[in-house]
CSV table of C-alpha atoms in Angstrom, one decimal:
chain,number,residue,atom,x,y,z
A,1,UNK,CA,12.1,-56.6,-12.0
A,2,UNK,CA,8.9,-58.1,-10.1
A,3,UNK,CA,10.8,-58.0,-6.6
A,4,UNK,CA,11.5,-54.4,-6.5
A,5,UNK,CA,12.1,-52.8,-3.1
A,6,UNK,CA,10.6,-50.1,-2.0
A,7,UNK,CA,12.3,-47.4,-0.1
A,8,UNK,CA,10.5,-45.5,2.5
A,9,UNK,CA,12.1,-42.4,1.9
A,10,UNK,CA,10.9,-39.2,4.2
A,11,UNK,CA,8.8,-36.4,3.0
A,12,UNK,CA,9.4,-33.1,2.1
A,13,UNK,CA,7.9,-30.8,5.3
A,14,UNK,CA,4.9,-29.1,4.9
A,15,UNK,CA,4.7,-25.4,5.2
A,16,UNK,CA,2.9,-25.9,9.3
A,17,UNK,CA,6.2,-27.1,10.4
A,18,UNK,CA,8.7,-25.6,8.1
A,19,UNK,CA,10.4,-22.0,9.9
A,20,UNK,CA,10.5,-19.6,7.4
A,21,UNK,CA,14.1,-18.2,6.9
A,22,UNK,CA,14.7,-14.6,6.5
A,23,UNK,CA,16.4,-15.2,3.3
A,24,UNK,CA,13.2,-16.7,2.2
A,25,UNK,CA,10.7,-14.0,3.1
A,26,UNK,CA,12.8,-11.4,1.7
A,27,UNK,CA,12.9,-13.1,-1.8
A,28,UNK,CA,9.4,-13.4,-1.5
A,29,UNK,CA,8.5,-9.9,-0.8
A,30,UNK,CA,10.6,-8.9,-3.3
A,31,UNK,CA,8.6,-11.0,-6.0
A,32,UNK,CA,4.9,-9.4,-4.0
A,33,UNK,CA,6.4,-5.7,-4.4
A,34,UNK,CA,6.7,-6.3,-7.8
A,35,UNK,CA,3.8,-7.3,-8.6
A,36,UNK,CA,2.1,-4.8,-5.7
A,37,UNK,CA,4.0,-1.6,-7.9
A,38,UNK,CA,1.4,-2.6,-10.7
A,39,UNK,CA,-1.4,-1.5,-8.4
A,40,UNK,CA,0.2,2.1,-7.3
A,41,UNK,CA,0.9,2.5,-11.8
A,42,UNK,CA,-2.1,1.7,-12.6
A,43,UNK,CA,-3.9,4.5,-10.2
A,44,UNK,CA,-1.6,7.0,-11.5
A,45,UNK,CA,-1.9,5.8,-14.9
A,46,UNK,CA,-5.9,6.2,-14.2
A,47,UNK,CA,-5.3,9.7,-12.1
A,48,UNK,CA,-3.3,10.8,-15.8
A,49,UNK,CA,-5.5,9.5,-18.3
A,50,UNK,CA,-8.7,11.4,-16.3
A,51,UNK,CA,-6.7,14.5,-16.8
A,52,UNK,CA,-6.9,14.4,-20.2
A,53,UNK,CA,-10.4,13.4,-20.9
A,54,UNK,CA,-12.7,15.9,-18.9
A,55,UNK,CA,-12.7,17.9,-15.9
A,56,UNK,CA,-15.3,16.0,-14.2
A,57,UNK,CA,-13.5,13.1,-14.9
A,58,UNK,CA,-10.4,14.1,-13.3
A,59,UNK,CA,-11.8,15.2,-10.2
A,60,UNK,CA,-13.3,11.6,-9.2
A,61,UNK,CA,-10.1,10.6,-10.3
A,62,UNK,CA,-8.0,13.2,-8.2
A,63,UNK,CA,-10.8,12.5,-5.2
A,64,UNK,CA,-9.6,8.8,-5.2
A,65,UNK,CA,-5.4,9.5,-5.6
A,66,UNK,CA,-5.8,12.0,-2.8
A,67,UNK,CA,-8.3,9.9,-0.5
A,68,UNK,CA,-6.7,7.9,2.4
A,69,UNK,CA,-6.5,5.0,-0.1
A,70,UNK,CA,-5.1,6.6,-2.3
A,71,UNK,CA,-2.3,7.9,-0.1
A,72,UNK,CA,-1.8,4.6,1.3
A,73,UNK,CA,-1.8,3.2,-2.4
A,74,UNK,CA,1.6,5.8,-2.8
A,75,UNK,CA,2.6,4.9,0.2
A,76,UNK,CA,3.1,1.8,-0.5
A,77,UNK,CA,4.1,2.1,-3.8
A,78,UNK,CA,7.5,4.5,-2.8
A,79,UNK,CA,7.9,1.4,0.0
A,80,UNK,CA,7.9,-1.1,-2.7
A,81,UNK,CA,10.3,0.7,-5.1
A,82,UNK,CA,12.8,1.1,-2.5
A,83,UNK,CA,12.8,-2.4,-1.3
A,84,UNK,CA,12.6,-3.7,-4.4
A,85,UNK,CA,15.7,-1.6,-5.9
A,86,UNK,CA,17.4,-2.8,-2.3
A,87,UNK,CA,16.7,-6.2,-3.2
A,88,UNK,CA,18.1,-5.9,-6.4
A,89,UNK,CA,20.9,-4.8,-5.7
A,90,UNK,CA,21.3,-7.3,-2.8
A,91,UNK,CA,20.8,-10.1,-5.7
A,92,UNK,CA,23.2,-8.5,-7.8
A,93,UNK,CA,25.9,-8.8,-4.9
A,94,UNK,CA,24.7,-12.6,-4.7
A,95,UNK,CA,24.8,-13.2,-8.5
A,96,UNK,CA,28.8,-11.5,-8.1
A,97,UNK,CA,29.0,-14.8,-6.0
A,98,UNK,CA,29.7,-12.4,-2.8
A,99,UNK,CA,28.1,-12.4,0.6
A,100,UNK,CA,26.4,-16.4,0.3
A,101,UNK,CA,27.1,-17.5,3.8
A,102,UNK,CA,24.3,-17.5,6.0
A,103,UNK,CA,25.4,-14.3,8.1
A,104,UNK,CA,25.9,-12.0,5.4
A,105,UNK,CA,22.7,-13.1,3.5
A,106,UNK,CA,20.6,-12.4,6.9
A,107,UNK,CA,22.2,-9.2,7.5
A,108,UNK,CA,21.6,-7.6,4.3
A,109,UNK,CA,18.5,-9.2,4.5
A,110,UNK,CA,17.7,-6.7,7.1
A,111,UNK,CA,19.8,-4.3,5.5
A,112,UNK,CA,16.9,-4.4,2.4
A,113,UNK,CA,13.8,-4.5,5.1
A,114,UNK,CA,15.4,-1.5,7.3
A,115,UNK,CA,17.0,0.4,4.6
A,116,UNK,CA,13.5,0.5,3.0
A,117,UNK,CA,11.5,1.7,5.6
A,118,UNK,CA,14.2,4.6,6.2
A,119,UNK,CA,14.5,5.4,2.6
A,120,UNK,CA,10.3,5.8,2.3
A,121,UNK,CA,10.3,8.0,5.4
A,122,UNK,CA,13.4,10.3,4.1
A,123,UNK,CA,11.4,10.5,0.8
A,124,UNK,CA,8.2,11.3,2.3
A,125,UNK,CA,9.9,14.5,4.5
A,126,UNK,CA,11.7,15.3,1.6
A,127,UNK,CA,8.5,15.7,-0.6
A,128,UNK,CA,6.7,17.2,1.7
């Protein structure tokens, strides 16, 4: 047991030289848009709540929901529920064992980022 070789074996690469995949980034985002939907609740949660306690209340409250940030808060928020639902039902398609080749997971991949963006923009004419 004393003359044990060692075996160089190579390292795992570091995230400077690894090329992130598509596949990747999109599981990623769909874990940040998650947690990111938290932030858009919680100000509508706040903007709710204001309503009920005092009229002074809910107008610093209603300032901030209807400010730029607030807007941009929504915004983002409708982005994040559509890609997120996308992305579920992209890993419900995986999890039926379908579309697990490379080609097809980049394409709907794409399908998820693109579909998204359309989907916010249709919702945001449509509510307006």
């Amino acid at each position: 047991m004393a003359n044990v070789k060692q075996v160089k074996r190579p390292l795992s690469p570091h995230l400077q030289i690894y090329r992130p995949q598509l596949t990747s980034i999109t599981s990623i985002l769909t874990r940040i848009t998650g947690n990111a939907l938290i932030v858009g609740t919680l100000l509508a949660v706040w903007w709710l709540l204001a309503a009920a306690v005092s009229p002074d209340y809910f107008a610093t409250a209603d300032a901030v929901a209807t400010s730029w940030f607030g807007d941009l808060v929504f915004t983002g928020s409708l982005w994040a529920v559509w890609y997120h639902y996308l992305a579920g039902l992209r890993h419900l398609y995986f999890d039926a064992g379908k579309g697990l080749d490379i080609p097809t997971a980049e394409k709907l991949g794409w399908g998820v980022i693109i579909g998204s963006v359309v989907l916010t923009v249709i919702t945001i004419l449509l509510v307006q």
